[in-house]
Coordinates of C-alpha atoms (C1' of nucleotides) in Angstrom, one line a residue:
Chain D
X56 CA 10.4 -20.1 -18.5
X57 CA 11.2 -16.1 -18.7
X58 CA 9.4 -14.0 -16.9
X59 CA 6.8 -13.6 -19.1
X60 CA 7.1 -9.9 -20.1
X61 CA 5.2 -6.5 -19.3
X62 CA 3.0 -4.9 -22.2
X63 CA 1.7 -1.6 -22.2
X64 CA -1.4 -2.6 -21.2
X65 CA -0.2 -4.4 -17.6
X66 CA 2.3 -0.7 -17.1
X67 CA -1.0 1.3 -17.5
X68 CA -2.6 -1.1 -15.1
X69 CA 0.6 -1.1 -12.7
X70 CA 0.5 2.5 -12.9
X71 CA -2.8 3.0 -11.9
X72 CA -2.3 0.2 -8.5
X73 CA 0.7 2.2 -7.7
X74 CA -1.0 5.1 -7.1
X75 CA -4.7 3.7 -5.6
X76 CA -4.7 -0.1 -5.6
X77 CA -8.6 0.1 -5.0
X78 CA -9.7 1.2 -7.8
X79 CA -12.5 -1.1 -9.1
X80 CA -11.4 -3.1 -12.2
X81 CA -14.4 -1.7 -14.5
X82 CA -12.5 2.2 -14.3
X83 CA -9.1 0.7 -14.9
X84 CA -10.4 -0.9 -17.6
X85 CA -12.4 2.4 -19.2
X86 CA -9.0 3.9 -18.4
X87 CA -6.7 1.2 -20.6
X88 CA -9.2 0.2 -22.8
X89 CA -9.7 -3.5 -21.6
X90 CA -12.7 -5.1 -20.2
X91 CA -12.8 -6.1 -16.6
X92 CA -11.8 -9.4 -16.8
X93 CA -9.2 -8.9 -18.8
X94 CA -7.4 -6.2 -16.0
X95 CA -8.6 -9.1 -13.6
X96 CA -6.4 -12.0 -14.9
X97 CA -3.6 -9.3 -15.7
X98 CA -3.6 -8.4 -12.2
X99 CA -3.7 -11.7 -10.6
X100 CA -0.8 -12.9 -13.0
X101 CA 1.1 -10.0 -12.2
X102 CA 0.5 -10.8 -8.7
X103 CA 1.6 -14.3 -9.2
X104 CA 4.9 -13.8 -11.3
X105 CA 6.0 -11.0 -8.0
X106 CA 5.7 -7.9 -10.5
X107 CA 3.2 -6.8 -7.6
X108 CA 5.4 -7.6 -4.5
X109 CA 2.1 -6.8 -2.1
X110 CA -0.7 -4.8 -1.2
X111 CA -0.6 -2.2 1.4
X112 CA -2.2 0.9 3.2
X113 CA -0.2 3.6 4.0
X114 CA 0.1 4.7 7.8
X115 CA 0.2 8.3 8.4
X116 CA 3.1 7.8 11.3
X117 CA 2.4 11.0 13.1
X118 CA -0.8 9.7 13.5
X119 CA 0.0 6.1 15.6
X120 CA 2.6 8.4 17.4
X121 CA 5.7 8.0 15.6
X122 CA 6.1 11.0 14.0
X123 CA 10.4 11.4 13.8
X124 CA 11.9 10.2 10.9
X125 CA 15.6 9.7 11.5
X126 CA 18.3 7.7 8.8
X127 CA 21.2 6.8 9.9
X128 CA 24.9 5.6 8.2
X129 CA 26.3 2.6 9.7
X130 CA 29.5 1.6 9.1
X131 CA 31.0 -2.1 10.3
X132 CA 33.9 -3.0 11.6
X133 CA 34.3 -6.3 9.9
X134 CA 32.9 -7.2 6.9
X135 CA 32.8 -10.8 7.2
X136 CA 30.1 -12.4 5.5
X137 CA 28.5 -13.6 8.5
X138 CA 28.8 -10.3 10.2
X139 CA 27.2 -8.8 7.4
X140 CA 24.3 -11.3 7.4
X141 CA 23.9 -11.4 11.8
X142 CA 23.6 -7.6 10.8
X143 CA 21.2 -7.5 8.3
X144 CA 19.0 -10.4 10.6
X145 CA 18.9 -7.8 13.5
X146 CA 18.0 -4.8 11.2
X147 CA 15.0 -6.8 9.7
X148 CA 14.0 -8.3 12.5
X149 CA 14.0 -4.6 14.5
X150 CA 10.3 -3.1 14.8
X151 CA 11.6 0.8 14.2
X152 CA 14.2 0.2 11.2
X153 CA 11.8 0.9 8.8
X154 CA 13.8 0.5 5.9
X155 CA 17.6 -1.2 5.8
X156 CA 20.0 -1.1 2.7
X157 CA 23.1 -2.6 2.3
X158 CA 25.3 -0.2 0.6
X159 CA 28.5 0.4 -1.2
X160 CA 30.9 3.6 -0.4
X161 CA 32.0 4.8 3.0
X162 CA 29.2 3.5 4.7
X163 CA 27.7 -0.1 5.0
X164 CA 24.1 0.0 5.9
X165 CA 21.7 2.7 5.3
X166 CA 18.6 2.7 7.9
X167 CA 15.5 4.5 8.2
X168 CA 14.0 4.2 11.7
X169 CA 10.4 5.3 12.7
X170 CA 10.4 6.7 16.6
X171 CA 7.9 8.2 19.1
X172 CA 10.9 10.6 20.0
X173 CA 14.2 11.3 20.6
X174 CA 14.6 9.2 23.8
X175 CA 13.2 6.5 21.9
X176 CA 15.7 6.6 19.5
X177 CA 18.8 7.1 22.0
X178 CA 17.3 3.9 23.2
X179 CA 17.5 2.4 20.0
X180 CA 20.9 3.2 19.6
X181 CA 22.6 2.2 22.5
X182 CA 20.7 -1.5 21.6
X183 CA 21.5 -1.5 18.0
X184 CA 25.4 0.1 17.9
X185 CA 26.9 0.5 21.0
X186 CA 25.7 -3.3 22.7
X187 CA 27.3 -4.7 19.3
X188 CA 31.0 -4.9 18.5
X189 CA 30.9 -4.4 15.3
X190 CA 29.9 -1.3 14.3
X191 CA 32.6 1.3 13.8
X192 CA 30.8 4.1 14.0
X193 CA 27.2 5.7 12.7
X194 CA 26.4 8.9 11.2
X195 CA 22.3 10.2 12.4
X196 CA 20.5 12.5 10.1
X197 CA 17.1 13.6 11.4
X198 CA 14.3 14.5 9.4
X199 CA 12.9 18.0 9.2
X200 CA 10.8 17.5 6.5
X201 CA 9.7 13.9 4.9
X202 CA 9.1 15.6 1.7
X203 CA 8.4 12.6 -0.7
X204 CA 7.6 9.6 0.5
X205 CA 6.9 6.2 -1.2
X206 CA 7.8 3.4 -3.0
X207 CA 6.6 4.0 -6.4
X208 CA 9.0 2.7 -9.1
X209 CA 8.7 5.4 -12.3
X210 CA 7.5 3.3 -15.2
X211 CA 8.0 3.5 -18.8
X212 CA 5.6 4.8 -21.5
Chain P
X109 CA -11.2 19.2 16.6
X110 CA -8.7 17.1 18.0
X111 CA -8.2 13.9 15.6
X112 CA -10.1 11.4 17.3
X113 CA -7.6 9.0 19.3
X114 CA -7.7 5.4 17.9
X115 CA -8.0 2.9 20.0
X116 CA -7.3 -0.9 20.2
X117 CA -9.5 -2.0 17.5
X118 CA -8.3 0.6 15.4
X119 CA -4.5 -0.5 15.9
X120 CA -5.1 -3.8 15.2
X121 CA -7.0 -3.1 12.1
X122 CA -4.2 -1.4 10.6
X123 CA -1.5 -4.0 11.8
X124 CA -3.3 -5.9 9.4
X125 CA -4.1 -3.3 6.5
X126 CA -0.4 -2.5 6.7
X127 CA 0.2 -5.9 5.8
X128 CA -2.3 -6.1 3.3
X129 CA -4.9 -4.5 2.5
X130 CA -7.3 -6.9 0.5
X131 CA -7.7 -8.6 3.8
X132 CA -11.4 -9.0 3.4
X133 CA -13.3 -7.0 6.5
X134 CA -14.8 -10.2 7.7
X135 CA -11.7 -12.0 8.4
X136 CA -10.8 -8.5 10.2
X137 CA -13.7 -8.6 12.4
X138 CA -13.0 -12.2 12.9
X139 CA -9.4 -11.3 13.8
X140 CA -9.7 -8.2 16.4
X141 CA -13.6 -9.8 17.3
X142 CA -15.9 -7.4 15.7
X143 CA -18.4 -7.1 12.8
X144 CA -17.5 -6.5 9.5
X145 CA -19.6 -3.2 9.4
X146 CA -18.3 -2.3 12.6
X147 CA -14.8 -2.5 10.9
X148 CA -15.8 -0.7 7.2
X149 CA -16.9 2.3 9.6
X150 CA -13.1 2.5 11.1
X151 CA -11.6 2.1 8.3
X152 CA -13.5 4.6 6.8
X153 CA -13.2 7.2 9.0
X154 CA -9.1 6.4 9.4
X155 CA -9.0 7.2 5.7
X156 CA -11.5 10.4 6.2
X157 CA -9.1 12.0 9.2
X158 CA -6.2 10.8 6.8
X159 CA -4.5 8.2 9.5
X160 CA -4.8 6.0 6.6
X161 CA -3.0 7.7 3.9
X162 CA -3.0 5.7 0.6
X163 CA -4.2 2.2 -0.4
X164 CA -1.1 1.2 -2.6
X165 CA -0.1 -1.9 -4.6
X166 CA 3.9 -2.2 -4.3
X167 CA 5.3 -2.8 -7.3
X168 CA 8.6 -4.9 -7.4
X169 CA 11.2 -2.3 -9.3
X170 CA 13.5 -5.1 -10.9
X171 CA 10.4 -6.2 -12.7
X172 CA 10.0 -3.1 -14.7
X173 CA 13.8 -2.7 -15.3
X174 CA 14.4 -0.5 -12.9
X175 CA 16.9 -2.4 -10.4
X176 CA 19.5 0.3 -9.1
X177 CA 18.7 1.9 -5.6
X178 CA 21.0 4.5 -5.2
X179 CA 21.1 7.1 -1.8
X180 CA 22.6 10.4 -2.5
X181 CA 23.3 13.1 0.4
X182 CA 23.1 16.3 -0.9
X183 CA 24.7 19.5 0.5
X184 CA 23.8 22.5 -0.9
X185 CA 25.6 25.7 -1.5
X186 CA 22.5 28.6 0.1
X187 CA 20.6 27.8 2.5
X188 CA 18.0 30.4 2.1
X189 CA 14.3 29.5 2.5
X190 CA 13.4 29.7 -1.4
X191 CA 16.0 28.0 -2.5
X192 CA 15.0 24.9 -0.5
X193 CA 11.7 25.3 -1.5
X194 CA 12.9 25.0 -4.7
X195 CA 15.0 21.8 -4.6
X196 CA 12.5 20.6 -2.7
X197 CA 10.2 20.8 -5.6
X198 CA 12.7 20.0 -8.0
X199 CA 13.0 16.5 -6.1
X200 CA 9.6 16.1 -5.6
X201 CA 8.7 16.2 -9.2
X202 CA 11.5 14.3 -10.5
X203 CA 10.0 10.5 -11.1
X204 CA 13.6 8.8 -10.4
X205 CA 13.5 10.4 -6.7
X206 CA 11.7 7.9 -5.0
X207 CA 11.7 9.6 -1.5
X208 CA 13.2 12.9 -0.7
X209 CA 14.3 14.4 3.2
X210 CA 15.1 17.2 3.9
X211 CA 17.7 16.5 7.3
X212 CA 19.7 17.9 9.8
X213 CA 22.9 17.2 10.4
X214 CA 26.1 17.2 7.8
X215 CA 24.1 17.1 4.8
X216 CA 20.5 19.0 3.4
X217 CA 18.8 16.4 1.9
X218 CA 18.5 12.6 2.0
X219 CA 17.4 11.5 -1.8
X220 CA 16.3 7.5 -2.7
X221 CA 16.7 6.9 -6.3
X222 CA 15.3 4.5 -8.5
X223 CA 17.1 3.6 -12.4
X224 CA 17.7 1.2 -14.7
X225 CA 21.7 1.5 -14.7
X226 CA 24.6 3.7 -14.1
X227 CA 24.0 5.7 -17.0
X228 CA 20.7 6.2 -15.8
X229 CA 21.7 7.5 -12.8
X230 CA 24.4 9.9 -14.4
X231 CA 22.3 11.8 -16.5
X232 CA 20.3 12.4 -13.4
X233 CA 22.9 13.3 -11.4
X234 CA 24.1 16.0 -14.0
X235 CA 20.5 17.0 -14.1
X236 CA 19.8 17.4 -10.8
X237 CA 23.1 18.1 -9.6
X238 CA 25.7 19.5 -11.5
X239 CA 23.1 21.7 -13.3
X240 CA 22.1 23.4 -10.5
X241 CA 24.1 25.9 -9.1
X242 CA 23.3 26.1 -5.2
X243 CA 24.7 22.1 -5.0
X244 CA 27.8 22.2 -2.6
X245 CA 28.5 18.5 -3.2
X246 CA 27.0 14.7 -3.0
X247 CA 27.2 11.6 -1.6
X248 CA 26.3 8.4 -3.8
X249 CA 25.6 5.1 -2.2
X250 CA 24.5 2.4 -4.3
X251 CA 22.1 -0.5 -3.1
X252 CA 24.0 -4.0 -3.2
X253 CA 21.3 -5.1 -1.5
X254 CA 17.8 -4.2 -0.4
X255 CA 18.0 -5.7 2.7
X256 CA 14.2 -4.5 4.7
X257 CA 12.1 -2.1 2.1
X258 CA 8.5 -0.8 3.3
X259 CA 6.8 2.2 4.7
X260 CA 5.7 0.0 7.5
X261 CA 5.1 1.8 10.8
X262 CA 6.0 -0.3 14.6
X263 CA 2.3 -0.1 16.2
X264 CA 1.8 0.3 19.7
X265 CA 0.3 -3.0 21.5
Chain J
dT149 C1' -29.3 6.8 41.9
dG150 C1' -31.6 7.3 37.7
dA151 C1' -32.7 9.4 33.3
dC152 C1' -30.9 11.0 29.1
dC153 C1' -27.8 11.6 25.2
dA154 C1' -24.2 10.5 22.0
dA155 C1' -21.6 7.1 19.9
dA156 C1' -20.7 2.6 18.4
dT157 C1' -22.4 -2.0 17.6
dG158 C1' -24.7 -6.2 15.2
dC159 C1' -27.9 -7.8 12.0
dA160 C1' -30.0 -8.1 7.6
dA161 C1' -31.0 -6.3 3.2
dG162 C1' -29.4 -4.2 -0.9
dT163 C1' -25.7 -2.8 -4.0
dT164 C1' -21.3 -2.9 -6.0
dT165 C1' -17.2 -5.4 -7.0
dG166 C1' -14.6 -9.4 -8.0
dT167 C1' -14.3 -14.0 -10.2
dT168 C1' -15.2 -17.8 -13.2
dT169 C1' -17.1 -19.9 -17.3
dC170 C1' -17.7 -20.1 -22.0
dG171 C1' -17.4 -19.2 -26.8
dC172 C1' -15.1 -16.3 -30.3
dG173 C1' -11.4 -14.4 -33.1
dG174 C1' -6.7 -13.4 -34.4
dA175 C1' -1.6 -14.7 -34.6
dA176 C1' 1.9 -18.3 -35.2
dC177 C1' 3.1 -22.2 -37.5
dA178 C1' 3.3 -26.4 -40.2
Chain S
dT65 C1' -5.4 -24.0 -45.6
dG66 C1' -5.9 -26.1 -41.3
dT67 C1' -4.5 -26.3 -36.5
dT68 C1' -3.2 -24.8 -32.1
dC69 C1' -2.6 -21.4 -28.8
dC70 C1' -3.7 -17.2 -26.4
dG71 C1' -6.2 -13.6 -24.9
dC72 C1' -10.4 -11.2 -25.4
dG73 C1' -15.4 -9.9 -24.1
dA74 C1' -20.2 -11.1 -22.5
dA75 C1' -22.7 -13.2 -19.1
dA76 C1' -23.5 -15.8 -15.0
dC77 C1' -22.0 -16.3 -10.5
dA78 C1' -19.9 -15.6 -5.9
dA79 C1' -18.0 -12.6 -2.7
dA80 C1' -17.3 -8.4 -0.6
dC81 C1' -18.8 -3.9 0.5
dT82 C1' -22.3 -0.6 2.0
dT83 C1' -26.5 1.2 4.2
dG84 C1' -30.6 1.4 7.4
dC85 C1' -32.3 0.4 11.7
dA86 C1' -33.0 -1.3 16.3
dT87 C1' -30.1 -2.1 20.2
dT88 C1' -26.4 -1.8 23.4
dT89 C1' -22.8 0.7 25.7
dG90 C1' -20.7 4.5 28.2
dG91 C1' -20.7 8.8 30.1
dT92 C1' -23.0 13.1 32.0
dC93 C1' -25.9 15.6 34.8
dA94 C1' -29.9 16.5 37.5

DNA sequence: TGACCAAATGCAAGTTTGTTTCGCGGAACA
DNA sequence: TGTTCCGCGAAACAAACTTGCATTTGGTCA
């Protein structure tokens, strides 16, 4: 069975969940031109094939007192598969990495970590890089400024 | 007015908002022992003072045909204030940039991009890149694998 | 210590929203 | 032309949210 495909109707919809996911389904539907209902059952099915992955609210982080961003280039020294995967367990499974990306080029994993401050994050380092022996080395980039931030996914139409 | 600390409760509530936020508020007041009133007024007033930023549906990019992740570090030529004010909004109001940060460090900005394919991605980059003239260089870094994606923050007890 | 005030709580009623049911109509197909 | 299959809207229904109010809790000051 194909994943049965989007319409214009469901990217309106998706659109609209993107931006505020509690919006009652009797304005979406004003806004596509659908009845309730019908946003209802596109919703839930969108839900259920995983074109909505999940619904969230947004933490301000400076305001549960993590307000430093900081991303940070990690480059392995082996690449053996199960390297790559003990790697990957220990990024997910790690409170602070916020986001981790395994990458192509001359790094191997891109992470974004979520501290209190900057002794936090020496902290986090010496646990995450220098107690392993496998990373090679790991480039820090702090954030000044988190000037977009989300994980909206542009959508056609 | 100093933003009103949260405590406890309000931690807990937003552990599970974070998670998802179409937990209904009577399971929440089941789960951190407290009516469901009592738990509509915090929530509330977290999205009033804005420690609650958005209530967002996360949509699953591969399913709109937009699978590439891409990272780009971007160095630019001028530092001067306006002119990273300007790529700052040039960034921001590009739909492809998914998150923009503006870093310390060996590069200016940290870019997440989201595109259907390589071409995708290299009309953007002569867009945003090679078009302007204040862009030193960049750094591309494609997403073989999206390893931990959220804007999840670590919460405190 | 004791009285007062502010803030937060629980309960219960009222309102909005979400969900299911049902019958209808159009498209695809034989 | 007749049949089947979907998806729709209207209405009925269930669940969640919201508000008003009396009460409790915690802290301050005389």
């Amino acid at each position: 069975m194909p994943p049965s495909p989007l319409d214009n109707f469901d990217l309106a919809i998706l659109a609209i969940l993107q931006r505020d996911n509690r919006t009652p389904q009797r304005l979406i539907g004003e806004a596509v031109n659908l009845s309730a209902p019908a946003v209802q059952r596109r919703i839930k099915r969108m839900e259920q094939t995983g074109v909505i992955a999940s619904n969230v609210a947004i933490v301000e982080q400076a305001a549960v007192g993590q307000p430093i961003t900081i991303f940070v280039e990690v480059e392995l020294e082996s690449e053996r598969t199960e390297l790559i995967d003990a790697a990957k367990r220990q990024f997910s499974e790690t409170p602070e990495v916020q986001q981790c990306y395994y990458v192509t080029g001359e790094a191997d994993f891109i992470l974004i970590i979520t501290v209190a401050d900057m002794g936090a994050y020496e902290a986090l380092t010496r646990k995450l890089f220098f107690d392993s022996n496998n990373v090679r080395k790991f480039r820090t980039f702090v954030a000044m400024d988190r000037v977009k931030v989300g994980l909206t996914v542009p959508l056609p139409g």
